[in-house]
Amino acid sequence: MPLYDKYDSLGLSSDKQPIVIDIGTAYTKVGFSAETSPRAILPTQVVDPETKQCRRLDASARPSDLYEFLVDFVHHLCFKHLLVSPKDRKFIVVESLLCPTSFRETLAKVLFRHFEVFSVMFAPSHLVSLCCLGLDTALVLDVGHKESVLIPVYQGYPVLHAWQAEPLAGHAVQSSLSSLLKAALGNGGDASLAVVEDLPREVVEDIKVRACFVTRLDRAQQMEEGRDPAPPPDASYREGSVPGFVIPGSVRERAYEVLFQQDNDEVAVPTMVLDAIVKCPIDMRRPLAENILVIGGTSMALGFKARLQSELKHLVQTSKYASKLAVRTFKFHTPPAKENYVAWLGGALFGGTDILNLRSLTKEVYLKKSEVPDWTSLEYNCRDEKTM
Ligand SMILES: Nc1ncnc2c1ncn2[C@@H]1O[C@H](COP(=O)(O)OP(=O)(O)OP(=O)(O)O)[C@@H](O)[C@H]1O
Ligand SMILES: [Mg+2]
């Protein structure tokens, strides 16, 4: 790639600065280490230039399909957004501790065998997010697109037996919003129903982000008891090729309730926090409750943190938790970046330190063994680490 190499040698780009990527189900954040924000936050999808067909990330796809997708996607990231060649570069991949091993292995294969990168470091998102705040103890809750994942971290170690993961995040809100819109506009029996019947996913997401909000606990309780409070104003929506229609105020207010209303198993986002604290040893509980870090794009919704705070205060007084938990105070940290790229920023800070060289898997080692160290395997978790 002479053009890109020349671009590098002119010093116009970050020459050989490690690349940091956080591949999310909905959005990928990509940039260079030791920078304060990603160069791009883009949908995790590849558009075929000829057919204009859009392929999205499916971590459970066949390994060969996933391999093909990742080759196209990493190529797109490096050559269209970062404008550098990935060859012989160091990579930091920010990933969830619960990321499937098959995904990690396929990504390593793509980076080492196809792009011939110099080294890759897999950085657990919940741990590196704490780098941004200089903390070593916190309850980290990631409310992204596909699921909410909570992992308590105590003195730098993840408390794995207390982890919680539920499919309560952006996707669940969008599904709830679609059905609320259909129910509300269907009653009118007008042309609006035809519009909302087949709203594209992007439009539903746009309505969610721009028109919906998380309501207060007292209003939510009234709605649950059937004493509907006066709804907020309706909003008219008109965007691009979608014919205009009105979003009822009650729909705007109720869309996020799916995250807070307990399901048949009595699980919701606030109970995940309390259940995790209950599973931790007694001496860890107070420090964790007083150091909550909420990250992920869905937590940027208007009113999300205030509602979570009041739900926690309310729930600890209910019979389910009052006897199990003596903690009454919950404190939230404000990260130094927008919530959707806090984990990326943690990876970028981590990549700016010398630890990167100690913790990375190099091409040489990978090509010899063709495997990626995995924390779930005891082989790599003994004191005397053989692979690093
Ligand atoms: N300002 C905002 N208000 C509400 N929701 C938002 C906002 N910005 C982004 N989102 C939502 O956040 C989600 C994306 O967040 P994020 O980038 O953390 O997810 P992801 O990393 O792709 O997903 P996951 O971590 O589940 O794999 C999307 O559902 C998006 O609609
Ligand atoms: Mg994410």
Tab-separated table of C-alpha atoms in Angstrom, residues 110-262:
chain	number	residue	atom	x	y	z
A	110	VAL	CA	-7.945	-12.287	10.796
A	111	LEU	CA	-5.476	-9.854	12.355
A	112	PHE	CA	-2.427	-12.131	12.370
A	113	ARG	CA	-2.899	-14.224	9.241
A	114	HIS	CA	-4.713	-11.848	6.916
A	115	PHE	CA	-3.432	-8.423	7.996
A	116	GLU	CA	-0.110	-9.575	9.496
A	117	VAL	CA	-0.296	-7.228	12.460
A	118	PHE	CA	2.644	-7.116	14.878
A	119	SER	CA	0.785	-7.890	18.114
A	120	VAL	CA	-2.688	-7.970	19.645
A	121	MET	CA	-3.708	-7.282	23.206
A	122	PHE	CA	-7.202	-8.306	24.306
A	123	ALA	CA	-8.265	-5.788	26.957
A	124	PRO	CA	-11.332	-6.636	29.090
A	125	SER	CA	-13.710	-3.672	28.720
A	126	HIS	CA	-14.943	-3.609	32.322
A	127	LEU	CA	-11.392	-3.510	33.695
A	128	VAL	CA	-9.889	-0.978	31.315
A	129	SER	CA	-12.850	1.394	31.772
A	130	LEU	CA	-11.564	1.951	35.291
A	131	CYS	CA	-8.253	3.291	33.895
A	132	CYS	CA	-10.118	6.454	32.861
A	133	LEU	CA	-10.953	7.200	36.480
A	134	GLY	CA	-7.812	5.839	38.149
A	135	LEU	CA	-9.950	3.428	40.182
A	136	ASP	CA	-9.293	-0.174	41.082
A	137	THR	CA	-12.604	-0.934	42.787
A	138	ALA	CA	-15.979	-0.347	41.136
A	139	LEU	CA	-19.154	-1.996	40.028
A	140	VAL	CA	-19.044	-1.637	36.252
A	141	LEU	CA	-22.369	-1.817	34.416
A	142	ASP	CA	-22.240	-1.755	30.605
A	143	VAL	CA	-25.651	-1.027	29.070
A	144	GLY	CA	-24.893	-1.320	25.359
A	145	HIS	CA	-27.052	-2.526	22.476
A	146	LYS	CA	-27.468	-6.268	22.799
A	147	GLU	CA	-27.216	-6.769	26.535
A	148	SER	CA	-26.418	-5.228	29.877
A	149	VAL	CA	-23.332	-6.776	31.443
A	150	LEU	CA	-22.313	-6.086	35.019
A	151	ILE	CA	-19.000	-7.139	36.541
A	152	PRO	CA	-17.816	-5.989	39.979
A	153	VAL	CA	-14.092	-5.218	40.062
A	154	TYR	CA	-12.378	-5.278	43.466
A	155	GLN	CA	-8.806	-4.041	43.857
A	156	GLY	CA	-8.182	-4.663	40.175
A	157	TYR	CA	-9.669	-8.168	40.058
A	158	PRO	CA	-13.016	-8.988	38.459
A	159	VAL	CA	-15.330	-10.748	40.914
A	160	LEU	CA	-16.423	-13.293	38.353
A	161	HIS	CA	-18.916	-15.285	40.393
A	162	ALA	CA	-21.028	-12.117	40.803
A	163	TRP	CA	-21.328	-11.192	37.115
A	164	GLN	CA	-24.746	-10.463	35.666
A	165	ALA	CA	-25.832	-10.319	32.021
A	166	GLU	CA	-29.342	-9.773	30.684
A	167	PRO	CA	-30.667	-8.874	27.226
A	168	LEU	CA	-31.886	-5.535	28.615
A	169	ALA	CA	-30.279	-2.798	26.529
A	170	GLY	CA	-30.769	-0.698	23.376
A	171	HIS	CA	-32.216	-3.549	21.310
A	172	ALA	CA	-34.862	-4.349	23.941
A	173	VAL	CA	-35.855	-0.670	24.078
A	174	GLN	CA	-36.222	-0.570	20.287
A	175	SER	CA	-38.421	-3.697	20.273
A	176	SER	CA	-40.588	-2.218	23.010
A	177	LEU	CA	-40.800	1.114	21.160
A	178	SER	CA	-41.891	-0.615	17.918
A	179	SER	CA	-44.701	-2.490	19.641
A	180	LEU	CA	-45.814	0.575	21.619
A	181	LEU	CA	-45.962	2.620	18.387
A	182	LYS	CA	-47.940	-0.093	16.616
A	183	ALA	CA	-50.388	-0.364	19.512
A	184	ALA	CA	-50.811	3.401	19.898
A	185	LEU	CA	-51.121	4.305	16.214
A	186	GLY	CA	-53.095	1.173	15.351
A	187	ASN	CA	-55.939	2.380	17.566
A	188	GLY	CA	-56.317	5.481	15.397
A	189	GLY	CA	-56.945	3.214	12.393
A	190	ASP	CA	-55.371	5.742	10.040
A	191	ALA	CA	-52.512	5.698	7.564
A	192	SER	CA	-49.962	6.105	10.395
A	193	LEU	CA	-50.218	2.388	11.129
A	194	ALA	CA	-48.979	1.498	7.671
A	195	VAL	CA	-45.981	3.753	8.299
A	196	VAL	CA	-45.027	2.237	11.656
A	197	GLU	CA	-45.685	-1.350	10.527
A	198	ASP	CA	-42.442	-1.437	8.575
A	199	LEU	CA	-40.250	1.250	10.056
A	200	PRO	CA	-36.579	0.531	9.285
A	201	ARG	CA	-34.398	-0.340	12.284
A	202	GLU	CA	-32.396	2.878	11.882
A	203	VAL	CA	-35.566	4.990	12.105
A	204	VAL	CA	-36.753	3.215	15.259
A	205	GLU	CA	-33.302	3.832	16.765
A	206	ASP	CA	-33.453	7.479	15.742
A	207	ILE	CA	-36.863	7.915	17.396
A	208	LYS	CA	-35.558	6.166	20.508
A	209	VAL	CA	-32.535	8.444	20.842
A	210	ARG	CA	-34.198	11.722	19.860
A	211	ALA	CA	-37.723	11.474	21.203
A	212	CYS	CA	-37.772	9.010	24.114
A	213	PHE	CA	-36.589	9.385	27.677
A	214	VAL	CA	-36.481	7.527	30.984
A	215	THR	CA	-39.267	8.687	33.241
A	216	ARG	CA	-39.214	9.261	37.004
A	217	LEU	CA	-39.837	6.391	39.432
A	218	ASP	CA	-43.007	7.925	40.914
A	219	ARG	CA	-44.568	8.321	37.448
A	220	ALA	CA	-43.545	4.760	36.517
A	221	GLN	CA	-45.191	3.456	39.696
A	222	GLN	CA	-48.403	5.331	38.859
A	223	MET	CA	-48.387	3.851	35.342
A	224	GLU	CA	-47.890	0.363	36.735
A	225	GLU	CA	-50.815	0.799	39.109
A	226	GLY	CA	-53.013	1.887	36.185
A	227	ARG	CA	-53.310	5.519	37.427
A	228	ASP	CA	-51.832	7.041	34.273
A	229	PRO	CA	-50.324	10.482	34.977
A	230	ALA	CA	-50.808	13.295	32.428
A	231	PRO	CA	-48.574	12.282	29.482
A	232	PRO	CA	-45.735	14.467	28.205
A	233	PRO	CA	-46.296	16.347	24.904
A	234	ASP	CA	-46.539	14.389	21.638
A	235	ALA	CA	-43.708	14.784	19.125
A	236	SER	CA	-44.104	14.900	15.377
A	237	TYR	CA	-41.549	12.886	13.444
A	238	ARG	CA	-40.530	13.442	9.852
A	239	GLU	CA	-37.188	12.263	8.536
A	240	GLY	CA	-35.913	11.417	5.069
A	241	SER	CA	-38.229	9.223	3.032
A	242	VAL	CA	-40.426	8.220	6.016
A	243	PRO	CA	-43.866	9.905	5.829
A	244	GLY	CA	-44.447	12.088	8.898
A	245	PHE	CA	-46.405	10.829	11.904
A	246	VAL	CA	-46.984	11.786	15.520
A	247	ILE	CA	-45.282	9.947	18.390
A	248	PRO	CA	-47.675	9.978	21.368
A	249	GLY	CA	-46.200	11.365	24.615
A	250	SER	CA	-47.062	8.161	26.501
A	251	VAL	CA	-44.967	6.122	24.019
A	252	ARG	CA	-42.010	8.491	24.450
A	253	GLU	CA	-42.228	7.988	28.198
A	254	ARG	CA	-42.812	4.219	28.258
A	255	ALA	CA	-40.237	2.948	25.752
A	256	TYR	CA	-37.429	2.614	28.329
A	257	GLU	CA	-39.637	0.973	30.970
A	258	VAL	CA	-38.618	-2.450	29.663
A	259	LEU	CA	-35.219	-1.913	31.336
A	260	PHE	CA	-36.706	-1.118	34.734
A	261	GLN	CA	-39.838	-3.255	35.015
A	262	GLN	CA	-39.079	-6.618	36.580
